[in-house]
Short mmCIF file of C-alpha atoms in Angstrom, two decimals:
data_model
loop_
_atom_site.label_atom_id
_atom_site.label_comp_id
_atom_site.label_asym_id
_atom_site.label_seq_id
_atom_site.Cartn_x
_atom_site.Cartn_y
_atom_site.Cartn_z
CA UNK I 1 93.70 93.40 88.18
CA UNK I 2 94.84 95.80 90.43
CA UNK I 3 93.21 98.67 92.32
CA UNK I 4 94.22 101.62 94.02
CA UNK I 5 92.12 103.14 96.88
CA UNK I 6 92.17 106.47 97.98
CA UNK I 7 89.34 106.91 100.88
CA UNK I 8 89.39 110.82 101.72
CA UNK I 9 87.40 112.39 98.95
CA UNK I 10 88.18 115.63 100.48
CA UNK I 11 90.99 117.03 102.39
CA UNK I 12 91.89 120.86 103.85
CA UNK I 13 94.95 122.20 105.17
CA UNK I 14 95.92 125.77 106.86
CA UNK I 15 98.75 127.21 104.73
CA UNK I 16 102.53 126.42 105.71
CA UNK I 17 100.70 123.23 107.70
CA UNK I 18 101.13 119.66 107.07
CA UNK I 19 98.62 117.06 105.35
CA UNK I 20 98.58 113.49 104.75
CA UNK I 21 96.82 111.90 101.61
CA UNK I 22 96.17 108.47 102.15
CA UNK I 23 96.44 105.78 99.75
CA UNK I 24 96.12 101.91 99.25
CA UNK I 25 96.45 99.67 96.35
CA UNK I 26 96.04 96.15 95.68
CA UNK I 27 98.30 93.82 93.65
CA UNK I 28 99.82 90.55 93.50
CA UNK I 29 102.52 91.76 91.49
CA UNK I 30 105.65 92.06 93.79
CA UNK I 31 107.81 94.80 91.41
CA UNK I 32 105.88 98.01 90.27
CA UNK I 33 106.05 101.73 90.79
CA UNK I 34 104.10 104.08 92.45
CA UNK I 35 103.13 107.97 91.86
CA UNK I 36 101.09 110.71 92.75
CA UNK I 37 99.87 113.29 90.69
CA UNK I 38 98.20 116.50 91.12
CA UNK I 39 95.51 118.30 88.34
CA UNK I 40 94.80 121.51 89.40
CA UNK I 41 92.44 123.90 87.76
CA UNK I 42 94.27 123.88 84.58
CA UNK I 43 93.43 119.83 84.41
CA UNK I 44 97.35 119.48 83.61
CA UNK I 45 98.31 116.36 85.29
CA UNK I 46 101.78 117.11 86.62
CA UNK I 47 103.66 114.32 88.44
CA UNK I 48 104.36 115.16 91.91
CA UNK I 49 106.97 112.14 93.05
CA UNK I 50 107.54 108.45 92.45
CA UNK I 51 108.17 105.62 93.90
CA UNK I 52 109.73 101.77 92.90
CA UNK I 53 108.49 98.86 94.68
CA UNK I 54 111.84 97.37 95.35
CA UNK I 55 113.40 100.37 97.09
CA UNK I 56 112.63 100.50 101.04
CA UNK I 57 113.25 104.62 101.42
CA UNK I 58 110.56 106.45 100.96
CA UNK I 59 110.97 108.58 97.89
CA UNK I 60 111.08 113.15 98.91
CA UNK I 61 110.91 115.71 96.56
CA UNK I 62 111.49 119.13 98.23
CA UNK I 63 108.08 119.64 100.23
CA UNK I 64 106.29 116.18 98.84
CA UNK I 65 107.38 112.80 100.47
CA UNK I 66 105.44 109.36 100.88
CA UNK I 67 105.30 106.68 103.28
CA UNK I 68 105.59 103.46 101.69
CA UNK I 69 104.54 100.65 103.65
CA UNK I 70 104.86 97.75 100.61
CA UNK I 71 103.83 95.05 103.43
CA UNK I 72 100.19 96.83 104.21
CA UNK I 73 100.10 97.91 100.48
CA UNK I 74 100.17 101.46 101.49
CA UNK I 75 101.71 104.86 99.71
CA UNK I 76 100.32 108.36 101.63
CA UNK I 77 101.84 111.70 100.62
CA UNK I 78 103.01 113.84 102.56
CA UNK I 79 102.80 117.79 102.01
CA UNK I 80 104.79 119.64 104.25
CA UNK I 81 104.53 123.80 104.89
CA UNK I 82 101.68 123.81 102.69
CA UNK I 83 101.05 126.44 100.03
CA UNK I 84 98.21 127.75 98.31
CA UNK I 85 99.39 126.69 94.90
CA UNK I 86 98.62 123.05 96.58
CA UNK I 87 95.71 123.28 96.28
CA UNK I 88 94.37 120.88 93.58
CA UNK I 89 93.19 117.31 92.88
CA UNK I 90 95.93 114.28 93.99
CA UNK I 91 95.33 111.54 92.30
CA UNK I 92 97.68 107.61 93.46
CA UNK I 93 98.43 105.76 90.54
CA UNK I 94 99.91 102.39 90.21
CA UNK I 95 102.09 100.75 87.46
CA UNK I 96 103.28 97.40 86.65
CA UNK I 97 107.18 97.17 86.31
CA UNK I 98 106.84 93.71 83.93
CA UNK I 99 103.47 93.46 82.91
CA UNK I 100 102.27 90.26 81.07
CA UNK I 101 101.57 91.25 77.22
CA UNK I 102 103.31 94.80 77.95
CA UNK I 103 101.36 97.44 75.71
CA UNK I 104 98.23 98.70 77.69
CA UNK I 105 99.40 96.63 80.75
CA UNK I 106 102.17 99.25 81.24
CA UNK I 107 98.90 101.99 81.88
CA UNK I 108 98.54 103.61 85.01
CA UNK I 109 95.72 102.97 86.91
CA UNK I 110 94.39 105.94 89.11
CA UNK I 111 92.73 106.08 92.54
CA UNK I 112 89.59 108.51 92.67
CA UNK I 113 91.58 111.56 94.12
CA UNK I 114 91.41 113.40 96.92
CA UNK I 115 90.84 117.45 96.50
CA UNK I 116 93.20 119.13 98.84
CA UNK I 117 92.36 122.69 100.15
CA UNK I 118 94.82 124.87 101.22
CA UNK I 119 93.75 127.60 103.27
CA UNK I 120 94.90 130.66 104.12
CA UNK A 1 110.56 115.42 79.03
CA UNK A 2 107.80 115.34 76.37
CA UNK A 3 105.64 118.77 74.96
CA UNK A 4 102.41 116.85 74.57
CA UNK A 5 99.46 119.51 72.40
CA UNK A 6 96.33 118.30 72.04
CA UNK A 7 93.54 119.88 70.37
CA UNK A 8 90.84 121.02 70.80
CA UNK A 9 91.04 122.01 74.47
CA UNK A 10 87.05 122.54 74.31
CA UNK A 11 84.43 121.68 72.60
CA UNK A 12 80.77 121.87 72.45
CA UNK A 13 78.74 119.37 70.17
CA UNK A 14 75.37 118.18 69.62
CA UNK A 15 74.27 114.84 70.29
CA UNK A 16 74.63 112.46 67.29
CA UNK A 17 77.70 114.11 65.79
CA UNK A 18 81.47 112.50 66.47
CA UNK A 19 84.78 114.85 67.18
CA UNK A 20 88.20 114.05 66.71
CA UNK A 21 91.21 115.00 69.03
CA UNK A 22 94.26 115.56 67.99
CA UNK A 23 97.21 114.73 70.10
CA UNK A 24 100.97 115.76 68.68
CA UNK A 25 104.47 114.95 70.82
CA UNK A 26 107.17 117.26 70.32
CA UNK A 27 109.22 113.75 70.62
CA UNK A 28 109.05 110.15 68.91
CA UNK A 29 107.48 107.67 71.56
CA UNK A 30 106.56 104.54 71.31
CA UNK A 31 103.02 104.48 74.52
CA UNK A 32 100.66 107.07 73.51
CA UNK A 33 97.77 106.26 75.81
CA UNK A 34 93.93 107.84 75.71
CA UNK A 35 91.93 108.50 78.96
CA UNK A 36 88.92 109.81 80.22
CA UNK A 37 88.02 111.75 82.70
CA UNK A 38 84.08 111.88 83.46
CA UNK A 39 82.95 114.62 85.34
CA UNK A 40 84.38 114.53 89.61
CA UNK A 41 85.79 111.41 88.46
CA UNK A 42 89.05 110.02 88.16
CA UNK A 43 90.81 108.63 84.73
CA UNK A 44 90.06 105.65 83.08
CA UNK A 45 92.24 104.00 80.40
CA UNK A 46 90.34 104.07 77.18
CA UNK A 47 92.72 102.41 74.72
CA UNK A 48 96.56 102.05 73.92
CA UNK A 49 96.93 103.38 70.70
CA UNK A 50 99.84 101.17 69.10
CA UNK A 51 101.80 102.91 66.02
CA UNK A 52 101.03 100.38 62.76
CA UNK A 53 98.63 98.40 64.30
CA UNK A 54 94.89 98.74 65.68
CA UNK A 55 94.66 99.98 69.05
CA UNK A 56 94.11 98.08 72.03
CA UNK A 57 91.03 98.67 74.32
CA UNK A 58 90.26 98.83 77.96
CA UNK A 59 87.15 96.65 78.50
CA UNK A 60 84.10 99.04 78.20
CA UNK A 61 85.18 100.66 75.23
CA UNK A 62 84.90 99.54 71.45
CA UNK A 63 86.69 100.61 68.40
CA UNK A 64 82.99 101.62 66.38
CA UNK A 65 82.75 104.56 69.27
CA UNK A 66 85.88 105.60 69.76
CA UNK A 67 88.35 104.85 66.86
CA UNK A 68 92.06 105.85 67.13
CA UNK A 69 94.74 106.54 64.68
CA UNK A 70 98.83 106.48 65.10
CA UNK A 71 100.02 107.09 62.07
CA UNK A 72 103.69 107.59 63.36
CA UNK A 73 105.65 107.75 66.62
CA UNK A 74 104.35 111.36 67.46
CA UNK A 75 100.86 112.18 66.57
CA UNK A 76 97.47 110.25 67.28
CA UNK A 77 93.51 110.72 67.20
CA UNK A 78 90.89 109.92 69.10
CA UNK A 79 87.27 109.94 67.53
CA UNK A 80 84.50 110.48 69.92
CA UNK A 81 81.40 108.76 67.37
CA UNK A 82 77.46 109.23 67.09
CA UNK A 83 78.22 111.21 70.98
CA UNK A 84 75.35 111.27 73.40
CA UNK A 85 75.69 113.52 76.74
CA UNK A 86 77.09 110.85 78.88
CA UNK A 87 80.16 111.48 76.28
CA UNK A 88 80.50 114.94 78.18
CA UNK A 89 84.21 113.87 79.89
CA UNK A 90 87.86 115.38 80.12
CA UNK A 91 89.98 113.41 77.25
CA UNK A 92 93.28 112.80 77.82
CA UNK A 93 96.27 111.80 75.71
CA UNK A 94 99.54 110.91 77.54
CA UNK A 95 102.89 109.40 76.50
CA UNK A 96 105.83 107.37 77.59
CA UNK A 97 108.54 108.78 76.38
CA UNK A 98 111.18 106.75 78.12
CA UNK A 99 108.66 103.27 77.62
CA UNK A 100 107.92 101.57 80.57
CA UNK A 101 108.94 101.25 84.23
CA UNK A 102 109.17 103.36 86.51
CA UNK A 103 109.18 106.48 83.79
CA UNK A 104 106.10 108.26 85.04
CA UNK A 105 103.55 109.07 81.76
CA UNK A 106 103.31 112.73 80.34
CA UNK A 107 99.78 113.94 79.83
CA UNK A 108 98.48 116.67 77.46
CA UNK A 109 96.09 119.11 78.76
CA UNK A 110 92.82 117.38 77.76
CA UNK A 111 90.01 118.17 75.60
CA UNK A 112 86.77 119.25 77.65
CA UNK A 113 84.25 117.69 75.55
CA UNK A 114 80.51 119.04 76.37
CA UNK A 115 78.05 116.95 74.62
CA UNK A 116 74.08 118.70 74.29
#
């Protein structure tokens, strides 16, 4: 089964600054996707970027990108000039891309999250 | 992308009693997935619900406390049975409306269930 790691429970950031969420996983699948999501107050989970296994460049949307190191089974995000609408709960999530018995193989399965503050 | 409403966004029950959620896609898709959230915590896959057939479920959870419904390709329940306090979670439907891969899922905007 797989498992996806994320070891800062908590992380803070001076507005229009840069942070790093940090995130591992663990598979022996070699084709799968990556993605990070954020849940803010609201507890919408909106889907900040994505990322497929078999692509070397690191996926960037606007101020989000990741560094994907498949190798070290790695995937941080990367927020750059930081705002306060940020500011929420980033959860990694991993997904198989040919999962045996498809149906609730093709689920996502989260890391813990790591609550990003954004301050002023 | 897919309009996911689920209802109730909140409730508050009593111990013993069972709630249903409802979760309706604007869209016809063929994953509807349930999750839950416990308090702090991150998501965990409850079950698959699978349109025509029973659901399939995560280990941990059983079909006597938490029965599903998918009656067609855009609406499912969720029954929350007999609840007891440690019930008291975020529930979560979400969808795949492009099935599979690298499509990320679409979640609705959970049902805070408090449980007393």
């Amino acid at each position: 089964a797989q498992t996806v790691t994320q070891s800062q429970p908590e992380m803070s950031v001076q507005e229009a600054e840069t942070v790093t969420l940090s995130c591992t996983y663990d598979t022996s699948e070699s084709d799968y996707y990556l993605f990070w999501y954020k849940q803010p107050p609201s507890r919408q989970m909106i889907l900040v970027i994505r990322q497929e296994a078999y692509k070397q460049q690191n996926a960037t949307e606007n101020r989000f990108s990741v560094n994907f190191q498949k190798a070290a089974k790695s995937f941080s995000l990367k927020i750059s000039d930081s705002q306060l609408g940020d500011a929420a709960m980033y959860f990694c999530a991993y997904r198989s891309a040919n999962p045996q018995g498809g149906g609730s193989n093709y689920k996502l399965t989260f890391g813990k999250g790591t609550l990003l503050t954004v301050n002023p | 992308s897919a309009v996911i409403s689920q209802k109730p966004s909140r409730d508050i029950c009593q111990r013993g009693t069972s709630l249903t959620i409802q979760c309706q896609v604007d869209s016809q898709v063929t994953m509807m997935f349930w999750y839950r959230q416990q308090p702090g915590q991150s998501l965990t896959l409850i079950a698959t619900a699978n349109q025509g057939s029973e659901a399939t479920y995560e280990s941990g959870f059983v079909i006597d406390k938490f029965p599903i419904s998918r009656p067609n390709l855009t609406f499912s329940t969720l029954t929350v049975s007999n609840m007891s306090p440690e019930d008291s979670s975020i529930y979560l439907c979400s969808v795949d409306p492009q099935g599979g891969g690298n499509s990320p899922l679409h979640f609705g905007n959970g049902t805070r269930l408090t449980v007393t």
